[in-house]
N, CA, C and O of each residue as an XYZ file, in Angstrom:
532
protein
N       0.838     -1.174      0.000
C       0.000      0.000      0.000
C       0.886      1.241      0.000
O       1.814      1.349      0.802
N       0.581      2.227     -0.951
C       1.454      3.126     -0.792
C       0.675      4.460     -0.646
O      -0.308      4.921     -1.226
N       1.596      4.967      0.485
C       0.673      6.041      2.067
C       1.343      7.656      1.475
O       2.540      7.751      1.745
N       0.940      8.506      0.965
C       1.287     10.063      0.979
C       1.262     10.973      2.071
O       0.375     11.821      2.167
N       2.485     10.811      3.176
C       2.038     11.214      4.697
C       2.141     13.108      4.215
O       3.177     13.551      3.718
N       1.396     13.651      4.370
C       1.114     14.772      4.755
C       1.587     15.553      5.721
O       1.497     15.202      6.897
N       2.205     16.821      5.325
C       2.436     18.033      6.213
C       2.545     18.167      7.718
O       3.460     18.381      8.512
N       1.128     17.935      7.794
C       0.694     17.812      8.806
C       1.075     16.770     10.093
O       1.336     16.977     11.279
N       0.994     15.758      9.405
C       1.778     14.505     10.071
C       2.959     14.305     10.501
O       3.423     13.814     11.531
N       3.560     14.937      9.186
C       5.371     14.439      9.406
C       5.998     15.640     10.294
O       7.174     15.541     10.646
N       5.082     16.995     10.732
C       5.401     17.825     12.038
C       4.796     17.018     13.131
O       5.413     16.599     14.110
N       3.980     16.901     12.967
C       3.737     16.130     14.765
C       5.009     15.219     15.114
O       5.735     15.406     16.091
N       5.206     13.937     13.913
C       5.936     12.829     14.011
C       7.347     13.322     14.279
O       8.221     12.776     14.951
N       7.395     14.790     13.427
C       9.228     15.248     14.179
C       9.196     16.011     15.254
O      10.285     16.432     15.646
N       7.661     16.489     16.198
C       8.122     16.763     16.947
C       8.705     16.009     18.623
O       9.390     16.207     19.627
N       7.394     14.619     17.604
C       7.090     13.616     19.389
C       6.917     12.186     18.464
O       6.247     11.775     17.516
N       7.842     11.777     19.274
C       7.477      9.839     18.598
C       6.899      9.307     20.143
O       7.254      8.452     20.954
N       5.714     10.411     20.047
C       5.047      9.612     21.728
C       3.526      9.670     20.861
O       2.763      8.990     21.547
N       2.962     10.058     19.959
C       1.533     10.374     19.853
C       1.280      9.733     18.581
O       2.238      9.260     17.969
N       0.049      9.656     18.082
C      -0.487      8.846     17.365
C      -0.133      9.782     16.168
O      -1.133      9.153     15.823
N       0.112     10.318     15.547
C       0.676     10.825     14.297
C       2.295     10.106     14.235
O       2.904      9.575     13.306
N       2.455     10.217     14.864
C       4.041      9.131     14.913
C       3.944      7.876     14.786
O       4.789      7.378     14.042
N       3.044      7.032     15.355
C       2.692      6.195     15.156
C       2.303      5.713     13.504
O       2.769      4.777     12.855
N       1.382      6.628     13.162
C       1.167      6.209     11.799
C       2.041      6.334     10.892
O       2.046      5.631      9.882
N       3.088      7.458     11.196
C       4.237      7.599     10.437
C       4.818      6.250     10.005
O       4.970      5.722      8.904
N       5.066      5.911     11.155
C       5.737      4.431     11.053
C       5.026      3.251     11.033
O       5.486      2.154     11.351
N       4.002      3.456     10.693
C       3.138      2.432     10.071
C       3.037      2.695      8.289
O       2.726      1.870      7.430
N       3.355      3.903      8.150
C       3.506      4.118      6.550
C       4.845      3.681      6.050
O       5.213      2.977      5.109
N       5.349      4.235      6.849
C       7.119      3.727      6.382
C       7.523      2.150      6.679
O       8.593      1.739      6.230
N       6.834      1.448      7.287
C       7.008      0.235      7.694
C       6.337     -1.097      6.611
O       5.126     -1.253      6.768
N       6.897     -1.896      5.720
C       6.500     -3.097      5.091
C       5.391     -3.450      5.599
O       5.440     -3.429      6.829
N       4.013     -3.895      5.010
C       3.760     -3.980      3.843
C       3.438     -2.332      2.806
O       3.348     -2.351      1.578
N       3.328     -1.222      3.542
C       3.108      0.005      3.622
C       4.590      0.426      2.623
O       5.714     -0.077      2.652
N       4.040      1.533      1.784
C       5.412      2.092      1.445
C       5.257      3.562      1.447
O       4.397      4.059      0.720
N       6.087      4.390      2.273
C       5.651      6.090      2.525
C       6.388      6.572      1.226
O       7.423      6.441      0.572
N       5.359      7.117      1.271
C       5.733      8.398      0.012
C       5.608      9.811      0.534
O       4.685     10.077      1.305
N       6.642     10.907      0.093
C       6.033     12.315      0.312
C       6.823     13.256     -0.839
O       7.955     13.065     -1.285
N       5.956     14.240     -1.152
C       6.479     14.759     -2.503
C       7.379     16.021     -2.209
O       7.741     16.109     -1.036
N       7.681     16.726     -2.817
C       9.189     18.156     -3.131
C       7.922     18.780     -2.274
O       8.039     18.869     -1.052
N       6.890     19.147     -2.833
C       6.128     20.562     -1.871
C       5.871     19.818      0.025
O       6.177     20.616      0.911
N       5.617     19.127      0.255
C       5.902     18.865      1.873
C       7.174     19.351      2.475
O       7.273     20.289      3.266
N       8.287     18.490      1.940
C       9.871     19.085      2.484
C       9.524     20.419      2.611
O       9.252     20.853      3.731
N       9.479     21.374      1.314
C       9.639     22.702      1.052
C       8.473     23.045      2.260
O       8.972     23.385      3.333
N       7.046     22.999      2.212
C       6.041     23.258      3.750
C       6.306     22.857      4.914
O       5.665     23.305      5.865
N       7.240     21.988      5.077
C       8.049     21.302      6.722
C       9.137     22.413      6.890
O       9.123     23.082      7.923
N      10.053     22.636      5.957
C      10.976     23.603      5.456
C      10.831     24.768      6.740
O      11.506     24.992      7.745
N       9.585     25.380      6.151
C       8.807     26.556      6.059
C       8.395     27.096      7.196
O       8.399     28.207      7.726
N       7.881     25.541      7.535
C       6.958     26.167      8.941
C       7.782     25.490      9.920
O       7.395     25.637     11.079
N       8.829     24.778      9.748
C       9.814     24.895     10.867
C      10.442     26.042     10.889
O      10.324     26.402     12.060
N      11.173     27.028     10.196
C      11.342     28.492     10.252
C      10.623     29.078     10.770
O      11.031     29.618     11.799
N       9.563     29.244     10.477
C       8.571     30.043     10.936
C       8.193     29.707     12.630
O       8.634     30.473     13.487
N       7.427     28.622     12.982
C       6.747     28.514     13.943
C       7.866     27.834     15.195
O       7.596     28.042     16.378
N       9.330     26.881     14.748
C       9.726     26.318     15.462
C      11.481     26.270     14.953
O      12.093     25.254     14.624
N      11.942     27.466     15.004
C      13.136     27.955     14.723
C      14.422     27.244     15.755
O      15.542     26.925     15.355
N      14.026     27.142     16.819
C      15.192     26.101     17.796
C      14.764     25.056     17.745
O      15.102     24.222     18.585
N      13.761     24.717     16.611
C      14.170     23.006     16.395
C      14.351     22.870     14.870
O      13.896     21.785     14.510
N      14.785     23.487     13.989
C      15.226     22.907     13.065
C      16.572     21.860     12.984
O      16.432     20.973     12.142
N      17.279     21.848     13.403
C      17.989     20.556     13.493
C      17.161     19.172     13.680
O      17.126     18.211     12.912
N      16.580     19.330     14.782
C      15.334     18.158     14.864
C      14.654     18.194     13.717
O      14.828     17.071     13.245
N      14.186     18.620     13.204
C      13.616     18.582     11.978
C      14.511     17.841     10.746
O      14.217     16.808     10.144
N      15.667     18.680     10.573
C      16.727     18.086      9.962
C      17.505     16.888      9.996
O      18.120     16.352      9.074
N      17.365     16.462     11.478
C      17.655     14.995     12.099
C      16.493     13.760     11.647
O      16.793     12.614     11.313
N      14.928     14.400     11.746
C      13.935     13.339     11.130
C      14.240     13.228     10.026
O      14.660     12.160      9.582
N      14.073     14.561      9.132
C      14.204     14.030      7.688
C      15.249     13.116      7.118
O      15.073     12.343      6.176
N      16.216     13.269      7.709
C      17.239     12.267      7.202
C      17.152     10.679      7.171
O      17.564      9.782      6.436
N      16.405     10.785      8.346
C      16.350      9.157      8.985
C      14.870      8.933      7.925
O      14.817      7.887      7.276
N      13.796      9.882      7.809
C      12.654      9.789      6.951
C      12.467      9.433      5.656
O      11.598      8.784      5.072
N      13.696     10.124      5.248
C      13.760     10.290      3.731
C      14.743      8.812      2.768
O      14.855      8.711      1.546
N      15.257      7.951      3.734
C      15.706      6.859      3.711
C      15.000      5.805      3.556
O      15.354      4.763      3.005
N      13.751      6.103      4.145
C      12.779      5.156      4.307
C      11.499      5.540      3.545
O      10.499      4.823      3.499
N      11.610      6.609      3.016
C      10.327      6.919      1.964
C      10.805      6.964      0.137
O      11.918      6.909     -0.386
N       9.584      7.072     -0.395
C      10.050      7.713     -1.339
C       9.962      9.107     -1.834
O       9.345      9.549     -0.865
N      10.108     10.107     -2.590
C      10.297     11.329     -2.753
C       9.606     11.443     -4.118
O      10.101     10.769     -5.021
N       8.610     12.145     -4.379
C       7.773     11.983     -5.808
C       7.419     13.467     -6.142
O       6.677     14.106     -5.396
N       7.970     14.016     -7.291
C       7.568     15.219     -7.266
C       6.238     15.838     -7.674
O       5.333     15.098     -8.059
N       6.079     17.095     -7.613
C       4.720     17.777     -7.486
C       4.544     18.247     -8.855
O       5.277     19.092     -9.368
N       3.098     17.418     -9.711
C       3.057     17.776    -11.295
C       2.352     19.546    -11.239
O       1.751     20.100    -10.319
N       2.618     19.910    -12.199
C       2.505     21.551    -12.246
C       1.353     21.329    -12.604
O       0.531     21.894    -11.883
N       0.876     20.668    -13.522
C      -0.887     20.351    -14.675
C      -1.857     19.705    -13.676
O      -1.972     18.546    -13.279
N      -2.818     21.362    -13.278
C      -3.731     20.807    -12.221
C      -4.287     19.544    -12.805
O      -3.919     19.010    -13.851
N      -5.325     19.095    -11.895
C      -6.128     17.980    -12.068
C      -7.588     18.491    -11.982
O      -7.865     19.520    -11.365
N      -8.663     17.609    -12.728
C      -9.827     17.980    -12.156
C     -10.496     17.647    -10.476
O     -11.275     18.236     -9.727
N      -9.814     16.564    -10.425
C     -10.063     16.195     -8.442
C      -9.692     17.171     -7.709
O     -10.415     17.508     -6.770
N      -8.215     17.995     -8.029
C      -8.247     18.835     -7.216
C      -8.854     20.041     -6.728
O      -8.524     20.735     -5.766
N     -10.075     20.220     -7.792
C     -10.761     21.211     -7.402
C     -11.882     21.351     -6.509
O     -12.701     22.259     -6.369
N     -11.666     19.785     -5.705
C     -12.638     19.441     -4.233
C     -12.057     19.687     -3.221
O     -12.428     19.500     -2.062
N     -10.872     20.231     -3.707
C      -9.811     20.643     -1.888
C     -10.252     22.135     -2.016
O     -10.020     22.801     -3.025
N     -10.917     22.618     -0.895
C     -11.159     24.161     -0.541
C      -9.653     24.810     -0.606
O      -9.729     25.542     -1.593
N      -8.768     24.890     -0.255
C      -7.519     25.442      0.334
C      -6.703     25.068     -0.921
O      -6.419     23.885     -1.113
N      -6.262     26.160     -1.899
C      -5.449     26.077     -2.944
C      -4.150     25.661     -2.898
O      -3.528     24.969     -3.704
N      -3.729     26.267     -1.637
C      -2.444     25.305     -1.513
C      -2.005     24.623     -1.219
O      -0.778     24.641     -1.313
N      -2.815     23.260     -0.515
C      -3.130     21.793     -0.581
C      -3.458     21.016     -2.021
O      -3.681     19.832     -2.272
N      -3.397     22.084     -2.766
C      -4.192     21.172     -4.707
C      -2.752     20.515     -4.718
O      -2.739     19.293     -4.870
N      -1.746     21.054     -4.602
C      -0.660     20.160     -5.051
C       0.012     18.913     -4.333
O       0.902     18.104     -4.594
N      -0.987     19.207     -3.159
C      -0.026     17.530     -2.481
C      -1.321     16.493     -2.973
O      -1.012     15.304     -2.903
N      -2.574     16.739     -3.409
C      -3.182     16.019     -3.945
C      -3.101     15.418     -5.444
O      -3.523     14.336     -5.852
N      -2.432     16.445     -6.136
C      -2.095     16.388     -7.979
C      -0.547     15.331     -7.521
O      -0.216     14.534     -8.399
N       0.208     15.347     -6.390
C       1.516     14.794     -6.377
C       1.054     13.078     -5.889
O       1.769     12.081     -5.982
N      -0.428     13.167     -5.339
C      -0.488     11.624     -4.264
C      -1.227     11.157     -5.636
O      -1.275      9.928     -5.689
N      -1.979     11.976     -7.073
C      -2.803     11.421     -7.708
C      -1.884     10.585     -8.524
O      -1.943      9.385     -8.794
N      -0.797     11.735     -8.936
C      -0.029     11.179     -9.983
C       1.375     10.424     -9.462
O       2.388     10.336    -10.156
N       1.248      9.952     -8.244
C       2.252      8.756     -7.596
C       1.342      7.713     -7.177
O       1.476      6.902     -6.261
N       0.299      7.883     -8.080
C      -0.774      6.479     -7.130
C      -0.937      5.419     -6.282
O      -0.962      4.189     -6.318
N      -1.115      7.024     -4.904
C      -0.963      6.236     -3.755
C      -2.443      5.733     -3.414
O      -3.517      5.981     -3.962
N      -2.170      5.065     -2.491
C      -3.867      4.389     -2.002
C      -4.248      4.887     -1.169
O      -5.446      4.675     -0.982
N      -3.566      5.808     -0.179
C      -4.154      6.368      1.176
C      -2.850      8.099      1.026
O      -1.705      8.054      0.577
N      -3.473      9.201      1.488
C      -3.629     10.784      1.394
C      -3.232     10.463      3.379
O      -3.977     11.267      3.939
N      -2.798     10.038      3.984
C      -2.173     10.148      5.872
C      -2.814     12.184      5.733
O      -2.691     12.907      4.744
N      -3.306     12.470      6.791
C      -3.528     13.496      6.830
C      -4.252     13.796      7.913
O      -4.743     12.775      8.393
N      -4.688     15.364      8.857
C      -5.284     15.723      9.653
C      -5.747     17.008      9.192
O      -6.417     17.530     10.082
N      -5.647     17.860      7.978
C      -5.979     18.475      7.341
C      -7.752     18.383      6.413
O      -8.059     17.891      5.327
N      -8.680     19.199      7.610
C      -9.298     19.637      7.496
C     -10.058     19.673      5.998
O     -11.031     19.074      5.541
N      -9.325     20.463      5.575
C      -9.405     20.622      3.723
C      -9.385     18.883      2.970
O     -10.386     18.534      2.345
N      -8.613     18.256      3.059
C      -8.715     16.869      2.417
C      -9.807     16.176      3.041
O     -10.736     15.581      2.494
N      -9.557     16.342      4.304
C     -10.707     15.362      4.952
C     -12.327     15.495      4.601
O     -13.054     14.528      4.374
N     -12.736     16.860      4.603
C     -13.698     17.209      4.187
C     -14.326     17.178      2.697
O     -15.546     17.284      2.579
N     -13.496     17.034      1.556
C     -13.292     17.079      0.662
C     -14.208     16.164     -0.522
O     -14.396     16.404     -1.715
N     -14.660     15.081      0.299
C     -14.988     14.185     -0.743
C     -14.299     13.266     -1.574
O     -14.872     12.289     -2.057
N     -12.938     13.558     -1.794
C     -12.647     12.563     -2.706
C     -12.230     10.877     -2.282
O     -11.854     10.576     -1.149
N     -12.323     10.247     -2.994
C     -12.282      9.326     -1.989
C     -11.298      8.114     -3.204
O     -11.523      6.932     -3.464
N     -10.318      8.957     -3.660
C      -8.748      8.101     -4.703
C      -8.086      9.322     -4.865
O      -8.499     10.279     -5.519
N      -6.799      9.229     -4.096
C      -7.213      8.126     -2.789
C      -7.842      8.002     -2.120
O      -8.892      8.644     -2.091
N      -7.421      6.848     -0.984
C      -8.648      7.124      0.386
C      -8.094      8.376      1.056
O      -6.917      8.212      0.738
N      -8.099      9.369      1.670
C      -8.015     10.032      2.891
C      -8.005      9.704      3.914
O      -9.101      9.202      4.160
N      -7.187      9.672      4.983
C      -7.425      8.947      6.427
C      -6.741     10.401      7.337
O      -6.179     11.490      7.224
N      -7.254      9.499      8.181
C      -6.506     10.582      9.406
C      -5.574      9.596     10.348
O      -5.623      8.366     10.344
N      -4.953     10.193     10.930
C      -3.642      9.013     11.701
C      -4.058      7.849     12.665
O      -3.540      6.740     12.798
N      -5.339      8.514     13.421
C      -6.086      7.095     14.010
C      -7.092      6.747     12.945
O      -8.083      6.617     13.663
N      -7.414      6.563     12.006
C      -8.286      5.910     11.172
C      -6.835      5.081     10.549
O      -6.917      3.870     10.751
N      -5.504      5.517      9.819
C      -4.877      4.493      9.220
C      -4.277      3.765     10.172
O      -4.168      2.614      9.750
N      -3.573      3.939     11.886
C      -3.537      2.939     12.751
C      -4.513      2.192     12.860
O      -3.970      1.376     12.115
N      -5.398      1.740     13.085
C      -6.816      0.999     13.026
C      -6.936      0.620     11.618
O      -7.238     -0.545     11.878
N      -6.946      0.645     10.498
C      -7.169     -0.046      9.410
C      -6.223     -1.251      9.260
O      -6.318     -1.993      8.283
């Protein structure tokens, strides 16, 4: 199964490998599961570790390394899609155009905007819905 962990996720998971977003992390990255995450996440982890959590970028820099070993890296197609025009929040269209066109089976996410969304290819989950599946 191959998992598109989301933004959202892979900050919780670098900040605490105590909570259930960590958990699923490593349930994506873990056999039979294969994690995927595309160029625009890094660049939004990037971002908002600058921004919101500036004395932990090393930590940040320390997950990704160990992360990015164990995932794969799929980049973000520029040629919207028509699905993506069920994500409210425009700048979420591209981690959905990146999970469409790496055809993953599951969108890992806590983001509001996907969840709500309707689409359902992929599936969408949230971190305790893909622990429990």
């Amino acid at each position: 199964m191959r998992v598109l962990v989301d933004t959202n996720i892979l900050i919780s998971a670098a900040l605490s490998s105590n909570g259930t977003p960590y958990k699923a992390f490593q349930k994506a990255v873990t056999y039979p599961s294969k994690g995927i995450i595309c160029d625009q996440n890094i660049e939004e982890l990037r971002r908002i570790f600058n921004r919101k959590f500036p004395q932990k970028i090393s930590l940040l820099e320390h997950f990704l390394s160990i992360a990015l070993m164990a995932m794969e890296v799929v980049p973000t197609p520029i040629e919207e899609t028509e699905e993506e025009s069920y994500i409210r929040d425009v700048a979420d269209r591209p981690i959905l155009r990146a999970a469409l066109n790496a055809k993953v089976d599951v969108l890992l996410t806590g983001d509001k905007d996907f969840l709500e969304s309707g689409v359902t290819n992929p599936k969408i989950m949230t971190a305790a819905e893909f622990i429990e599946m």
